[in-house]
PDB file of C-alpha atoms in Angstrom:
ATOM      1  CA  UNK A 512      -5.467-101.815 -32.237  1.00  0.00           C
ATOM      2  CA  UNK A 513      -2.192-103.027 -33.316  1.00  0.00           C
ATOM      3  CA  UNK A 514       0.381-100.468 -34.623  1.00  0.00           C
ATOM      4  CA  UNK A 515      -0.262-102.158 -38.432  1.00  0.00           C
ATOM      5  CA  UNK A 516      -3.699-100.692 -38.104  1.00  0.00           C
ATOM      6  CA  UNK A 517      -2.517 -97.201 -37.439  1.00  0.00           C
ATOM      7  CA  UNK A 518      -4.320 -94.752 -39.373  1.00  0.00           C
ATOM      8  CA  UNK A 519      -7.171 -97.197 -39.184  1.00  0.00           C
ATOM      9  CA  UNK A 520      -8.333 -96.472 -35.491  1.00  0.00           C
ATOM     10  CA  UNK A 521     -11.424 -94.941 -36.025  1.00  0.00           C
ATOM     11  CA  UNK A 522     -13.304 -98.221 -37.917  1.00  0.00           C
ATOM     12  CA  UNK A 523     -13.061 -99.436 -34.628  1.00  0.00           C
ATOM     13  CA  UNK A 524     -16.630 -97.480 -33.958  1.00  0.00           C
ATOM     14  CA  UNK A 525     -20.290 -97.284 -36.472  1.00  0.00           C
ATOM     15  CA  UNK A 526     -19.730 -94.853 -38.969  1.00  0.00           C
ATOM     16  CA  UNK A 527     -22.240 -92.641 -38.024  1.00  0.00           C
ATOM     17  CA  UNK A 528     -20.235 -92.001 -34.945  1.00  0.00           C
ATOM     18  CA  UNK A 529     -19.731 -88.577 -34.780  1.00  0.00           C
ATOM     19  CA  UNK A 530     -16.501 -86.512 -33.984  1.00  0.00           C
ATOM     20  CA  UNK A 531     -17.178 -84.441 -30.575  1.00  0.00           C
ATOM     21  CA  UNK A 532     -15.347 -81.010 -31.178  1.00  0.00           C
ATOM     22  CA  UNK A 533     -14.818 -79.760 -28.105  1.00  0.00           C
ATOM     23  CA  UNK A 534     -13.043 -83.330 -26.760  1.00  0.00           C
ATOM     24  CA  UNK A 535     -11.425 -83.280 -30.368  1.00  0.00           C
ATOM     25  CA  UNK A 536     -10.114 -79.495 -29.620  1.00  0.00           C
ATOM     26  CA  UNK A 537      -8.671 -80.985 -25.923  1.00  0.00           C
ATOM     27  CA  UNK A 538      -6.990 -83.514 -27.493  1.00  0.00           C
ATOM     28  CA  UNK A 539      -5.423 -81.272 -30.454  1.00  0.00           C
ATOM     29  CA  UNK A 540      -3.581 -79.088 -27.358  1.00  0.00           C
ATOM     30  CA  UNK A 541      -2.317 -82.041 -25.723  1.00  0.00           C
ATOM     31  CA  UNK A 542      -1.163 -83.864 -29.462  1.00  0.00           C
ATOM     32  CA  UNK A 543       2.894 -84.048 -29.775  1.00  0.00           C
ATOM     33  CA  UNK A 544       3.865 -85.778 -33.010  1.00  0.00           C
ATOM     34  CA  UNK A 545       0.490 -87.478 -34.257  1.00  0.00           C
ATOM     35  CA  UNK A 546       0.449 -89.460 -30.623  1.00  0.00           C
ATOM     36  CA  UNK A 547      -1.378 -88.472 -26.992  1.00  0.00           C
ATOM     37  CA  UNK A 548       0.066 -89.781 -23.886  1.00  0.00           C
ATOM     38  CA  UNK A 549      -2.540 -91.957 -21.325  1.00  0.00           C
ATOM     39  CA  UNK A 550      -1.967 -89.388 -18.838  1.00  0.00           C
ATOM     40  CA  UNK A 551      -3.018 -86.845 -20.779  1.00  0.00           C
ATOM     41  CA  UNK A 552      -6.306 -88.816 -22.207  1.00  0.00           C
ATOM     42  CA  UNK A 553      -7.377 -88.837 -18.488  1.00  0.00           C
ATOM     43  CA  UNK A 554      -6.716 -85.805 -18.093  1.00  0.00           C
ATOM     44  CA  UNK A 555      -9.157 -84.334 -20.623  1.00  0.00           C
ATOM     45  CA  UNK A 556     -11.434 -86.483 -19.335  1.00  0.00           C
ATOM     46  CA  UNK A 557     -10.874 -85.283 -15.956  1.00  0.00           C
ATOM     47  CA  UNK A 558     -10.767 -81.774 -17.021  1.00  0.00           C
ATOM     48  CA  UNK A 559     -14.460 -82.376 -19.569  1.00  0.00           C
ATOM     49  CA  UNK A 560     -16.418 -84.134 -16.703  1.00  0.00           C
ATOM     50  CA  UNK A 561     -16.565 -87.495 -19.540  1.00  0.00           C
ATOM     51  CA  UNK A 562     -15.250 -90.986 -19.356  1.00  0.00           C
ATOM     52  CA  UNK A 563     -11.644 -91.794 -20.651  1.00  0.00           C
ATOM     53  CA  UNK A 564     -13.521 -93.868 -23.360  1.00  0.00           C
ATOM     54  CA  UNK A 565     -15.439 -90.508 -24.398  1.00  0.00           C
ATOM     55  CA  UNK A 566     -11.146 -89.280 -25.174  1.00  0.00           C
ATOM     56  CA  UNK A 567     -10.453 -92.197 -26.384  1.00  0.00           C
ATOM     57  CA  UNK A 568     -12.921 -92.306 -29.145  1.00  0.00           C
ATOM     58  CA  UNK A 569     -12.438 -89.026 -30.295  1.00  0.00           C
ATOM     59  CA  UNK A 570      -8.496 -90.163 -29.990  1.00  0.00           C
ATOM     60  CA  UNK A 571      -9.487 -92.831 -32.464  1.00  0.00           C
ATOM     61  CA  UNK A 572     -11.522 -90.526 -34.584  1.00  0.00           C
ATOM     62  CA  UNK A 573      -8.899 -88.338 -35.050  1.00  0.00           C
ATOM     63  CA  UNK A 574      -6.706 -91.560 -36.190  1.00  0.00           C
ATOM     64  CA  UNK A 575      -4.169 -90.205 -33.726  1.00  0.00           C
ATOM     65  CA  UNK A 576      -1.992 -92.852 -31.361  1.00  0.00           C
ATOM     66  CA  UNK A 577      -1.998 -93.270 -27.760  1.00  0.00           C
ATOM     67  CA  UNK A 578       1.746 -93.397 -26.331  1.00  0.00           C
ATOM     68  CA  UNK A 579       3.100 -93.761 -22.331  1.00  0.00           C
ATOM     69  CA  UNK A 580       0.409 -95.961 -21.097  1.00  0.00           C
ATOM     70  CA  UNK A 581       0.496 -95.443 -17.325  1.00  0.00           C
ATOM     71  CA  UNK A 582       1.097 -99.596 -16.470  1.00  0.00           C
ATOM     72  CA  UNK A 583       3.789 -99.482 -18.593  1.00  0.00           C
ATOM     73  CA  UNK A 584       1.889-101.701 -21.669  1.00  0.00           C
ATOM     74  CA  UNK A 585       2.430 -99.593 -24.805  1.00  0.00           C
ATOM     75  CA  UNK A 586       3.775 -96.614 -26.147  1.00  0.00           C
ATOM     76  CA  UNK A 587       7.602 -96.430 -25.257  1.00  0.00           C
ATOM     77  CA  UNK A 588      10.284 -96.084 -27.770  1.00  0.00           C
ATOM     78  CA  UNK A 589      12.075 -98.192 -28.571  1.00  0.00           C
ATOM     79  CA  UNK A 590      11.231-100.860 -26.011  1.00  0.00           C
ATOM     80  CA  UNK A 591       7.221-100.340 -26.597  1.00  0.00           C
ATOM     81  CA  UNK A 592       6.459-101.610 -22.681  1.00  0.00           C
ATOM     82  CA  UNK A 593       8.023-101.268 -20.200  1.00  0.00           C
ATOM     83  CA  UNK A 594       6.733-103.210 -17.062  1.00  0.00           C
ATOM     84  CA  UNK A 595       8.840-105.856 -15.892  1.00  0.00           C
ATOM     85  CA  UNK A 596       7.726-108.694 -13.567  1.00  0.00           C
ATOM     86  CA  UNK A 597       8.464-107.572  -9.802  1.00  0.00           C
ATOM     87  CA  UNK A 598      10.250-109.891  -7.800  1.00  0.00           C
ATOM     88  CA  UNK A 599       8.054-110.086  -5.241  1.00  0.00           C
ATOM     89  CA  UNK A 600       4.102-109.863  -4.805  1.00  0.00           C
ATOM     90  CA  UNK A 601       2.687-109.070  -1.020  1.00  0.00           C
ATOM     91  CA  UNK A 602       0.147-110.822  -0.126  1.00  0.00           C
ATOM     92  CA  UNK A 603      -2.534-107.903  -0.348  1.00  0.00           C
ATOM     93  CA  UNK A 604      -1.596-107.101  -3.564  1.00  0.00           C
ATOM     94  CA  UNK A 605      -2.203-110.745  -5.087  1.00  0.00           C
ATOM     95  CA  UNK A 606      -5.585-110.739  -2.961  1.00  0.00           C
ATOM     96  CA  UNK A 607      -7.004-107.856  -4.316  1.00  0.00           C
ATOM     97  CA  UNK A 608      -6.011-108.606  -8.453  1.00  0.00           C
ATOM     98  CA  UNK A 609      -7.391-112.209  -7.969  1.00  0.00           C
ATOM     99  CA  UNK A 610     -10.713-110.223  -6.599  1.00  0.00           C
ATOM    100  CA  UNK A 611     -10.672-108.410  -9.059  1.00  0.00           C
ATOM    101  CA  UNK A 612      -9.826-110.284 -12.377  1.00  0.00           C
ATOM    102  CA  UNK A 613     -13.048-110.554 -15.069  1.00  0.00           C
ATOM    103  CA  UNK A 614     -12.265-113.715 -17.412  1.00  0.00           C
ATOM    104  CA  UNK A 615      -8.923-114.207 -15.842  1.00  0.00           C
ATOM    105  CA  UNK A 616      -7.658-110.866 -16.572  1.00  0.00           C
ATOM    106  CA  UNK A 617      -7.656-107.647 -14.880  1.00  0.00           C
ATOM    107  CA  UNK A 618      -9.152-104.838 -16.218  1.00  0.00           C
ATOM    108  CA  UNK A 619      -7.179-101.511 -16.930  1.00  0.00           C
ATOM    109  CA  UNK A 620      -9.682 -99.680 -14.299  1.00  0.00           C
ATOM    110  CA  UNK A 621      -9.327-102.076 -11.608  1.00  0.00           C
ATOM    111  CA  UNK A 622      -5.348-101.810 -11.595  1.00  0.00           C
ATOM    112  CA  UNK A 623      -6.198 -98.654 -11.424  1.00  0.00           C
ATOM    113  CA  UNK A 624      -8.244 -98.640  -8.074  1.00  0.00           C
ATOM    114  CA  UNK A 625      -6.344-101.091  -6.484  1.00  0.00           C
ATOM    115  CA  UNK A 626      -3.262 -99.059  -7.091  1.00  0.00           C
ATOM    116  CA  UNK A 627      -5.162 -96.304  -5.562  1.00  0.00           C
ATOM    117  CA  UNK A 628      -6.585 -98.283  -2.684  1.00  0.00           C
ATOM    118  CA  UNK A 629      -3.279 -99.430  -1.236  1.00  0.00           C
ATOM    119  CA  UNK A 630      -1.887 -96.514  -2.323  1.00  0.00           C
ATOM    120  CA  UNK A 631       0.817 -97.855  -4.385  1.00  0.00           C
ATOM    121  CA  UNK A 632       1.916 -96.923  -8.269  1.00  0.00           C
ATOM    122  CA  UNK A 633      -0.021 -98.227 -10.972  1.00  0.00           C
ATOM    123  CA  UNK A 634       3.094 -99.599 -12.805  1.00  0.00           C
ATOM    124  CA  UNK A 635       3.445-101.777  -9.350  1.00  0.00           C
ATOM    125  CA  UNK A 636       0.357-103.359  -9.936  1.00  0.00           C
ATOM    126  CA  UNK A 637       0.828-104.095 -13.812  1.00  0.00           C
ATOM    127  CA  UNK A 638       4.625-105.131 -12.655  1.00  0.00           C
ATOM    128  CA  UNK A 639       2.699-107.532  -9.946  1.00  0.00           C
ATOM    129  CA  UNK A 640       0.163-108.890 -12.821  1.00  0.00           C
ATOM    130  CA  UNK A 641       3.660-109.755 -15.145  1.00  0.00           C
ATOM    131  CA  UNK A 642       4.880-111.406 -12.297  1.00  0.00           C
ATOM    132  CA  UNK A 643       1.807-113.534 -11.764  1.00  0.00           C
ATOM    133  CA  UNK A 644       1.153-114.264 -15.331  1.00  0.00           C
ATOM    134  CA  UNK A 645      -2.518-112.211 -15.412  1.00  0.00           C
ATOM    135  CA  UNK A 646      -2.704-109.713 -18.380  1.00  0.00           C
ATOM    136  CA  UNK A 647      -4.362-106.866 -17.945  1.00  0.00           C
ATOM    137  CA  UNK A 648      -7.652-106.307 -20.619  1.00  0.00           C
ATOM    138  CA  UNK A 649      -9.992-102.922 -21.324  1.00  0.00           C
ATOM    139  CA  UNK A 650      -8.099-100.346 -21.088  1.00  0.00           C
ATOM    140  CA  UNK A 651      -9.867 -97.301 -19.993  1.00  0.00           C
ATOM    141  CA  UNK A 652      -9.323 -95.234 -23.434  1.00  0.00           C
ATOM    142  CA  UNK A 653      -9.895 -98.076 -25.933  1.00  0.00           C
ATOM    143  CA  UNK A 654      -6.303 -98.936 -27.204  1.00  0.00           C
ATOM    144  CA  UNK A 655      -6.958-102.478 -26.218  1.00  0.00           C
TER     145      UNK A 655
END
């Protein structure tokens, strides 16, 4: 959701959804200023055995704001992203976001693995995807 619908994040989900407390307790330690960073919304889920959606509904929930997305999309004052197109794409890299795009975008998990699969950063990948005009769609704890 769009920063005009902060404070409005959790009508994104049924109304009967229920808060999870012990996610909701994670995410209260790693909380600095009403926002969570990516990194540490995997790393609860890392830590709780759950998804990153799992986080990032209870993130929602809590009508709290995810900051420091890990591609560089969202969440940096005061530029709000900051991935810039690289210069250059290898060959491999292309390859394996064209394989991997899912209505001509690539989803936030897949730049994920491919960054881990060729062992590169994830901002390298989202800095490829600016460069070859592919956004990147789903991210893994629901902010878009």
């Amino acid at each position: 959701m769009a920063h005009e619908d902060a404070g409005h994040y959790a009508a994104k989900h049924p109304p009967d959804k229920k808060l999870n407390q012990d996610i909701a307790g994670a995410v209260k330690l790693r909380v600095s200023n009403g926002k969570i960073s990516c990194a540490s919304g995997h790393k609860i889920a890392g830590d709780l055995h759950i998804t990153p959606a799992e986080v990032g509904i209870t993130i929602d929930l809590l009508e709290m704001r995810i900051n420091k997305c890990q591609l560089g999309l969202y969440g940096y004052a005061p530029e709000k992203r900051i991935v810039k197109p690289a210069e250059t794409v290898s060959p491999e890299l292309e390859r394996a976001i064209l394989k991997a795009l899912a209505n001509n975008r690539l989803p936030c998990a897949a730049a994920w693995e491919i960054a881990r699969k060729l062992d590169i950063t994830k901002m390298k990948v989202s800095s490829a995807c600016e460069a070859l005009k592919i956004k990147i769609s789903a991210c893994q704890l629901g902010a878009f």
